[in-house]
XYZ file of C-alpha atoms in Angstrom:
539
model
C 40.274 -50.801 -6.464
C 39.925 -48.917 -9.714
C 36.463 -50.464 -10.534
C 35.125 -49.457 -6.631
C 36.230 -45.709 -7.528
C 34.264 -45.452 -10.648
C 31.444 -47.279 -9.329
C 31.323 -44.620 -6.502
C 32.049 -41.674 -9.128
C 29.045 -42.655 -11.122
C 26.571 -43.048 -7.824
C 27.859 -39.460 -6.936
C 27.237 -38.162 -10.061
C 23.704 -39.337 -10.026
C 22.781 -37.535 -6.666
C 21.856 -33.796 -6.882
C 24.220 -31.683 -5.260
C 23.290 -30.129 -1.780
C 22.556 -26.431 -1.933
C 24.710 -24.494 -0.298
C 23.712 -22.643 3.082
C 23.598 -18.736 1.939
C 24.904 -16.189 4.704
C 23.581 -13.290 5.304
C 25.591 -10.394 6.106
C 24.928 -7.456 8.983
C 27.737 -5.283 7.645
C 26.478 -5.722 3.639
C 22.994 -4.477 4.878
C 24.237 -1.724 6.916
C 26.198 -0.264 4.127
C 23.440 -0.692 1.833
C 20.854 1.097 3.942
C 23.734 3.892 4.527
C 23.889 4.583 0.950
C 20.316 4.655 0.406
C 19.615 6.981 3.185
C 22.483 9.011 2.743
C 21.373 12.676 2.669
C 22.911 13.061 -0.961
C 20.038 11.124 -1.834
C 17.613 13.810 -0.572
C 14.869 11.303 0.805
C 14.338 9.210 -2.690
C 11.244 11.587 -3.456
C 9.379 10.008 -6.244
C 10.805 11.405 -9.554
C 13.893 13.017 -8.026
C 17.397 12.412 -8.902
C 18.094 11.122 -5.142
C 15.533 8.265 -6.022
C 17.298 7.714 -9.920
C 20.502 7.211 -8.070
C 19.042 4.619 -5.455
C 17.606 3.051 -8.457
C 20.878 2.610 -10.383
C 22.216 1.336 -7.327
C 19.648 -1.293 -6.669
C 19.819 -2.369 -10.649
C 23.870 -2.685 -9.829
C 23.379 -4.923 -7.177
C 20.876 -6.873 -8.941
C 23.035 -7.754 -11.683
C 25.969 -8.737 -9.102
C 23.370 -11.034 -7.642
C 22.959 -12.607 -10.918
C 19.654 -11.460 -11.770
C 18.490 -10.812 -15.270
C 16.995 -7.456 -16.407
C 13.030 -7.609 -16.447
C 11.983 -4.234 -17.066
C 10.664 -2.714 -19.784
C 13.728 -0.805 -20.459
C 16.655 -3.235 -19.295
C 16.422 -2.750 -15.777
C 13.890 -0.351 -15.311
C 10.204 0.033 -16.070
C 9.688 3.796 -16.208
C 6.384 4.789 -14.784
C 4.512 8.482 -15.575
C 2.398 9.555 -13.034
C -0.374 12.477 -13.956
C -0.302 14.896 -11.042
C -3.133 17.749 -10.751
C -2.257 20.651 -8.468
C -5.030 23.047 -6.961
C -4.646 26.691 -8.135
C -8.145 28.310 -6.517
C -11.024 26.687 -5.281
C -14.157 27.308 -3.588
C -17.797 25.899 -2.274
C -20.592 28.110 -1.931
C -23.839 26.823 -0.140
C -27.347 28.036 -0.760
C -30.645 27.442 0.953
C -31.398 27.413 4.368
C -30.253 30.759 4.642
C -28.011 33.569 2.736
C -25.128 31.956 0.442
C -21.976 31.146 2.275
C -18.725 31.212 0.256
C -15.942 28.681 1.746
C -12.579 29.026 0.203
C -10.304 26.358 -0.395
C -7.710 26.257 2.693
C -10.342 28.193 5.148
C -13.303 26.012 5.894
C -13.382 23.621 2.964
C -10.392 21.682 1.001
C -11.431 21.327 -2.646
C -9.410 18.713 -4.458
C -7.758 18.891 -7.852
C -9.661 17.041 -10.546
C -7.224 15.133 -13.072
C -10.110 14.716 -15.609
C -11.115 18.276 -15.550
C -8.684 21.080 -15.057
C -11.850 23.392 -14.759
C -13.911 21.793 -12.439
C -17.510 23.531 -12.047
C -20.694 21.618 -10.842
C -24.183 23.044 -9.098
C -26.518 20.539 -7.615
C -28.847 19.734 -4.715
C -27.161 18.082 -1.782
C -27.883 14.704 -0.706
C -26.811 13.121 2.704
C -25.768 9.433 2.230
C -24.396 8.367 5.444
C -20.919 6.660 5.008
C -21.459 6.811 1.055
C -20.639 3.048 1.011
C -22.854 0.877 -1.724
C -22.437 -2.782 -0.502
C -25.595 -4.296 0.077
C -24.144 -8.091 -0.026
C -21.677 -6.916 2.454
C -24.630 -5.004 4.621
C -23.935 -1.902 3.891
C -26.732 -0.187 1.652
C -25.975 3.723 2.351
C -27.732 4.700 -0.960
C -30.960 2.617 -0.105
C -34.045 4.827 -0.863
C -32.015 8.034 -2.228
C -32.019 9.155 -5.808
C -28.693 11.147 -6.229
C -28.413 11.343 -9.973
C -27.414 14.828 -10.895
C -26.884 15.738 -7.344
C -23.482 16.132 -5.050
C -23.217 13.667 -2.183
C -22.668 14.551 1.201
C -21.014 11.510 3.236
C -19.216 10.922 6.280
C -15.487 10.421 6.106
C -13.906 7.012 6.736
C -15.938 4.040 7.957
C -18.690 3.022 10.992
C -17.254 2.836 14.092
C -16.843 -0.716 15.188
C -14.345 -3.792 15.178
C -11.245 -3.645 12.595
C -12.868 -4.851 9.091
C -10.652 -5.049 6.141
C -13.288 -5.444 3.812
C -14.864 -2.371 5.008
C -11.349 -0.875 4.789
C -11.279 -2.133 1.159
C -15.030 -1.012 0.722
C -14.219 2.595 2.021
C -11.693 3.245 -1.094
C -14.140 2.772 -3.379
C -16.513 5.391 -2.167
C -15.982 7.800 -5.410
C -16.513 5.002 -7.500
C -19.976 4.370 -5.653
C -20.983 7.522 -5.873
C -20.455 7.822 -9.542
C -22.121 4.716 -10.209
C -25.575 5.983 -8.652
C -24.982 8.853 -10.669
C -23.733 11.715 -8.602
C -21.757 14.508 -9.887
C -19.871 15.646 -6.642
C -18.924 14.438 -3.296
C -18.318 16.478 -0.175
C -16.550 14.567 2.940
C -17.529 15.805 6.255
C -15.630 14.483 9.427
C -17.118 12.456 12.189
C -16.323 13.218 16.062
C -13.797 10.386 15.821
C -12.228 12.025 12.743
C -11.965 15.400 14.589
C -10.550 13.715 17.980
C -7.827 12.297 16.054
C -6.764 14.877 13.370
C -8.415 17.954 13.574
C -9.143 20.548 11.143
C -6.138 22.497 11.070
C -3.951 19.175 10.605
C -6.185 18.255 7.656
C -5.248 21.719 6.218
C -1.416 21.202 6.456
C -1.694 18.749 3.275
C -4.546 20.646 1.670
C -2.319 21.799 -1.210
C -0.848 18.416 -1.788
C -1.048 17.221 -5.436
C -3.303 14.714 -6.713
C -1.485 11.706 -8.590
C -2.621 8.699 -10.353
C -0.624 6.246 -12.610
C -1.058 5.458 -16.355
C -3.087 2.244 -17.637
C -1.690 0.354 -20.330
C -3.913 2.381 -22.969
C -2.067 5.609 -22.065
C -5.152 7.041 -19.939
C -4.649 7.898 -16.231
C -6.833 5.584 -13.822
C -9.189 7.874 -12.358
C -12.367 6.034 -10.592
C -14.117 9.279 -9.968
C -13.614 10.748 -13.356
C -17.209 11.437 -13.925
C -17.195 13.648 -10.694
C -17.083 17.700 -11.538
C -16.539 18.394 -7.580
C -15.012 17.031 -4.685
C -14.592 18.533 -1.613
C -14.311 18.281 2.404
C -15.872 20.749 4.444
C -14.973 22.090 8.194
C -17.113 21.477 11.068
C -18.401 25.077 10.377
C -18.810 24.502 6.753
C -20.811 21.399 7.540
C -23.121 23.002 9.650
C -23.821 25.267 6.961
C -24.658 22.573 4.660
C -26.888 20.812 6.958
C -28.855 24.198 7.532
C -32.652 23.414 7.704
C -32.192 19.588 7.324
C -34.953 17.125 8.697
C -32.019 15.838 10.739
C -29.338 18.177 12.374
C -25.710 17.595 12.021
C -24.894 17.418 15.976
C -27.469 14.604 15.776
C -25.849 12.583 12.702
C -22.479 12.743 14.281
C -23.629 11.829 17.544
C -24.880 8.480 16.238
C -21.911 7.951 14.117
C -20.003 8.098 17.117
C -21.598 5.198 18.851
C -20.574 1.829 18.102
C -21.721 0.522 14.972
C -23.743 3.878 14.414
C -24.679 4.019 10.780
C -26.939 7.213 9.860
C -29.224 6.810 7.199
C -29.437 8.894 4.440
C -31.630 12.056 3.400
C -32.121 14.852 1.174
C -30.724 18.162 2.509
C -32.343 21.624 2.164
C -29.203 22.916 0.574
C -27.444 22.872 -2.878
C -23.700 23.536 -3.378
C -21.369 24.983 -6.275
C -17.946 23.332 -6.131
C -15.327 25.458 -8.281
C -11.890 24.027 -8.999
C -9.037 25.291 -11.372
C -5.950 23.026 -11.325
C -2.744 22.251 -13.059
C -1.326 19.265 -14.701
C 2.142 18.206 -14.721
C 3.786 14.754 -15.011
C 6.108 12.758 -12.961
C 8.562 9.944 -14.593
C 10.062 7.502 -11.869
C 11.775 4.285 -12.682
C 10.779 0.900 -11.053
C 13.636 -1.605 -10.940
C 12.746 -5.160 -12.152
C 14.902 -8.319 -12.166
C 14.357 -11.999 -12.667
C 15.787 -15.222 -11.619
C 14.901 -18.028 -13.699
C 13.186 -20.901 -12.095
C 14.617 -24.006 -12.090
C 12.183 -26.617 -12.652
C 10.810 -26.862 -16.329
C 7.415 -27.496 -15.281
C 7.183 -24.824 -13.010
C 9.477 -21.980 -14.066
C 6.737 -20.285 -16.192
C 5.222 -19.227 -12.815
C 6.562 -16.450 -10.887
C 6.871 -15.406 -7.057
C 7.155 -11.381 -6.881
C 9.305 -10.076 -3.729
C 9.288 -6.214 -3.681
C 10.134 -3.317 -1.449
C 9.483 0.245 -2.321
C 12.438 2.219 -2.959
C 10.824 5.724 -2.502
C 10.454 7.931 0.349
C 8.928 11.566 0.907
C 12.109 13.457 0.219
C 12.632 16.617 1.894
C 10.712 19.003 4.698
C 11.004 22.878 4.281
C 8.938 23.455 7.035
C 11.143 21.675 9.486
C 13.756 23.098 11.671
C 17.180 21.905 11.304
C 17.566 18.432 9.587
C 15.126 18.786 6.557
C 15.700 15.229 4.965
C 13.591 12.513 5.357
C 16.311 9.708 4.769
C 13.859 6.828 5.224
C 16.447 4.204 6.854
C 13.599 1.802 7.935
C 11.010 3.202 5.729
C 11.953 1.627 3.302
C 16.191 1.338 2.502
C 15.755 -1.414 5.218
C 13.414 -3.568 3.174
C 15.074 -3.044 -0.224
C 18.668 -3.990 1.484
C 17.013 -7.229 2.945
C 15.519 -7.978 -0.569
C 18.885 -7.845 -1.899
C 20.130 -10.005 0.444
C 17.955 -12.401 -0.466
C 18.464 -11.974 -3.923
C 22.144 -12.986 -3.189
C 20.961 -15.959 -1.207
C 19.236 -17.449 -4.226
C 22.921 -16.933 -6.088
C 24.773 -18.899 -3.462
C 21.907 -21.891 -2.645
C 20.849 -22.138 -6.460
C 17.378 -21.211 -8.191
C 14.057 -22.266 -6.700
C 11.582 -23.995 -8.878
C 9.642 -21.404 -9.981
C 11.086 -18.136 -11.312
C 11.367 -15.190 -9.034
C 10.768 -11.274 -9.747
C 12.296 -8.874 -7.507
C 10.842 -5.249 -7.729
C 12.098 -2.204 -6.512
C 8.955 -0.391 -6.384
C 8.597 3.766 -6.950
C 5.730 5.961 -6.053
C 4.341 3.944 -2.801
C 4.285 6.952 -0.718
C 2.167 8.534 -3.263
C -0.483 6.090 -2.793
C 0.835 2.645 -3.832
C 1.225 4.017 -7.160
C 3.944 2.427 -8.489
C 2.938 -1.230 -7.267
C -0.681 -0.494 -9.044
C 1.133 0.510 -12.439
C 3.326 -2.851 -12.189
C 0.529 -5.055 -11.040
C -1.432 -3.656 -13.856
C 1.250 -4.353 -16.992
C 4.230 -6.703 -15.045
C 5.856 -7.589 -18.480
C 4.390 -11.289 -18.187
C 0.971 -12.495 -18.317
C -0.776 -11.775 -15.112
C -1.849 -15.392 -14.385
C 1.959 -16.569 -14.088
C 2.186 -14.531 -11.075
C 1.464 -17.175 -8.304
C 2.205 -14.951 -5.341
C 3.542 -11.771 -3.954
C 5.422 -10.796 -1.037
C 5.954 -7.115 0.296
C 8.614 -6.098 2.616
C 7.831 -2.553 3.836
C 9.462 -0.923 6.655
C 10.976 -3.888 9.075
C 11.634 -2.122 12.112
C 14.720 -3.550 12.738
C 15.612 -1.937 16.321
C 15.734 -5.241 18.559
C 15.953 -8.891 17.974
C 12.431 -9.744 16.901
C 11.063 -13.365 18.027
C 8.382 -13.438 15.659
C 7.204 -11.860 12.199
C 3.896 -10.986 10.892
C 2.054 -11.571 7.443
C -0.275 -9.110 7.078
C -3.053 -10.870 4.960
C -1.696 -14.269 6.013
C -4.975 -15.475 6.912
C -6.832 -15.189 3.437
C -4.811 -17.620 1.810
C -2.725 -20.800 2.302
C 0.433 -18.666 2.248
C 0.129 -18.314 6.083
C 0.655 -21.822 7.076
C 3.747 -21.882 4.490
C 5.098 -18.786 6.135
C 4.395 -20.517 9.729
C 6.388 -23.578 8.273
C 9.142 -21.499 6.706
C 10.233 -19.506 9.513
C 10.589 -22.156 12.153
C 14.365 -22.661 10.494
C 15.057 -19.389 11.862
C 13.792 -20.065 15.305
C 11.000 -17.430 14.704
C 7.296 -17.558 14.989
C 4.624 -16.368 12.969
C 1.951 -14.013 15.001
C -1.497 -12.759 14.086
C -1.935 -9.009 13.030
C -1.433 -7.302 16.528
C -2.687 -3.850 15.065
C -6.079 -4.747 13.132
C -7.392 -1.369 13.317
C -5.027 -0.331 11.259
C -6.187 -2.445 8.432
C -2.505 -2.439 7.079
C -3.453 -5.472 4.153
C -5.037 -2.937 2.091
C -2.635 -0.356 2.755
C 0.688 -1.305 1.457
C 1.838 -2.348 -2.262
C 0.972 -6.207 -1.969
C -2.672 -4.802 -2.101
C -2.182 -4.051 -5.783
C -1.786 -7.600 -6.499
C -4.748 -8.944 -4.313
C -6.873 -6.506 -6.401
C -5.956 -8.467 -9.291
C -6.606 -11.626 -7.644
C -3.046 -12.889 -6.419
C -2.580 -14.031 -3.256
C -0.203 -11.507 -1.471
C 0.935 -10.604 2.224
C 3.159 -8.147 3.517
C 5.740 -9.055 6.029
C 7.187 -7.275 9.132
C 8.953 -7.756 12.407
C 6.147 -8.897 15.363
C 5.622 -7.377 18.558
C 7.255 -9.765 20.528
C 10.580 -9.430 22.963
C 9.669 -5.844 23.384
C 8.713 -5.223 19.643
C 5.250 -3.495 20.538
C 6.839 -0.730 22.761
C 9.404 -0.300 19.987
C 6.797 -0.136 17.396
C 4.960 2.439 19.566
C 7.955 4.488 20.057
C 9.158 4.631 16.141
C 5.507 5.518 14.740
C 5.273 8.381 17.162
C 8.707 9.838 17.007
C 10.432 8.643 13.731
C 7.659 7.760 11.227
C 7.896 9.986 8.001
C 10.479 12.218 10.074
C 14.009 13.263 9.722
C 14.973 11.244 12.779
C 14.381 7.925 10.550
C 17.704 7.591 9.819
C 21.295 6.000 10.293
C 21.514 7.608 13.853
C 18.584 5.262 14.888
C 20.056 2.231 17.029
C 19.453 -0.322 14.233
C 20.340 -3.964 15.214
C 21.980 -5.148 11.716
C 22.449 -8.732 13.286
C 18.549 -8.665 13.331
C 18.522 -7.263 9.956
C 20.612 -10.180 8.786
C 17.940 -12.512 10.572
C 15.137 -10.688 8.739
C 16.682 -11.500 5.422
C 17.121 -15.468 6.425
C 13.728 -15.472 7.342
C 12.366 -13.722 3.587
C 14.680 -16.345 2.194
C 13.300 -19.072 3.642
C 9.636 -18.142 3.134
C 10.561 -17.036 -0.738
C 12.004 -20.522 -1.115
C 9.205 -22.382 0.695
C 6.801 -20.293 -1.733
C 8.797 -20.866 -4.818
C 9.464 -24.441 -4.315
C 6.122 -25.644 -3.329
C 4.091 -28.241 -5.010
C 1.225 -25.960 -5.181
C 0.683 -22.516 -5.790
C -0.717 -20.346 -3.150
C -4.652 -20.138 -2.829
C -7.401 -18.134 -1.373
C -9.392 -19.872 1.177
C -13.109 -20.708 0.553
C -15.410 -18.066 1.220
C -12.863 -15.395 1.842
C -14.246 -11.836 0.578
C -10.913 -10.955 -1.316
C -10.645 -14.123 -2.886
C -14.192 -14.470 -3.995
C -14.245 -10.795 -5.134
C -10.869 -10.752 -7.163
C -10.223 -14.338 -8.033
C -13.863 -15.737 -8.566
C -12.915 -18.700 -10.868
C -9.527 -19.862 -9.315
C -9.377 -23.063 -7.096
C -9.851 -22.090 -3.518
C -8.785 -24.106 -0.364
C -10.814 -24.993 2.512
C -9.953 -23.564 5.924
C -8.235 -26.073 8.609
C -10.892 -27.356 10.766
C -13.401 -26.725 8.131
C -13.788 -23.090 8.955
């Protein structure tokens, strides 16, 4: 008997212990969101005391979950954001009639210049359509135009047509495209669609917001339009004056742009402009919180999967009546709380094969700036980051039956996620709102631009989610009502945490790192030398 017991003991010792099934607590999620969305934190605005308190809370929870500090300063990576605020601005139009002055905040919006506190430029005007310079993608708005030393006038947004993530990405490069062609200034003009959606009065509501950017590793502010000496937007009335005497009227240009696929061609205008701006600069410092979970496989532990969620929100709204605090319970205290639950789950179940970085981003609401700063300098060699998953505003107001992986169709992460969520009884659905081009509008996009396969994960439109999403975006998004009074389904939050844990483990334990698909624009543009995967069915 003794020899049999010894043999059994030796056999059991040779078999790896089964990982414990982690538990996901609805009550813990409620407590975490309740703390981060409390009035005392005053909306967690970037650079505020409330955000720093929230960051200290996240760091403490990272430590309790067994993560290692992975910031430049312990748990924290302090980021500095230069901010330019306009003091005064004016646009003067000459030619085609008597000179006309348009002051900032009236019929023009003049933007502060980070590179030029005193900005002055006078130059002829050239209309460049939508201002997209990407001939390989079929957008050649500068063809036949000489804009060297000129101020370009461009239609705001993108051509009217089916949703297009590539085009949405290109639209974010307009200033850099103008600079590359030699332009010295930019004036944007709203399309009829833009006027219908926003109106000039709504544009003026944010006319005095500061312009922020992030500091690069060399200490210089990132600014892809630094060579521009003037930037402005014209109201319909100011735009009419800009097009005075032109060979094609503003009305004709706007009418063509309002048609499906309409893309007005550029031409030299009969007018010139002077753009004047005076701005002041300040600097905002705000921490990212970064924790590391070392991988368990010596052959794969040097590779990292990033799981991130932005901790900041938009602070307080002085112009609101009654409640002025934008608590951001779902946007995005809920995403951070889910991330914390995933970290705790790994503590219970054991580390995955690859290492993981858990990141509570700052300055997402300022233009994805915290993610940009982190992706540019993550503290480890960039090639060691194999994937990034972003949790931004999971709508935990219903028992969701599906999830959406924005960007999952660009890489092999899509099928991996579909397999992973089956264990939670959830399906993976395609992007239900492609017109919003969310793939290029959240923190994961900073990693995409550095060649890393990345997605943003959200609750889906099934089981009535479509109506709930519509209602939240119309009524509560970026409003004081996004608080703990919402009918949040905390059991759904625990379920979403489990879904994210399953996805993270599947990616981190996978034999192969995620790959871009062959022929995908983003993979070809940002990771041209990385191995690619064929799409299923040979597509």
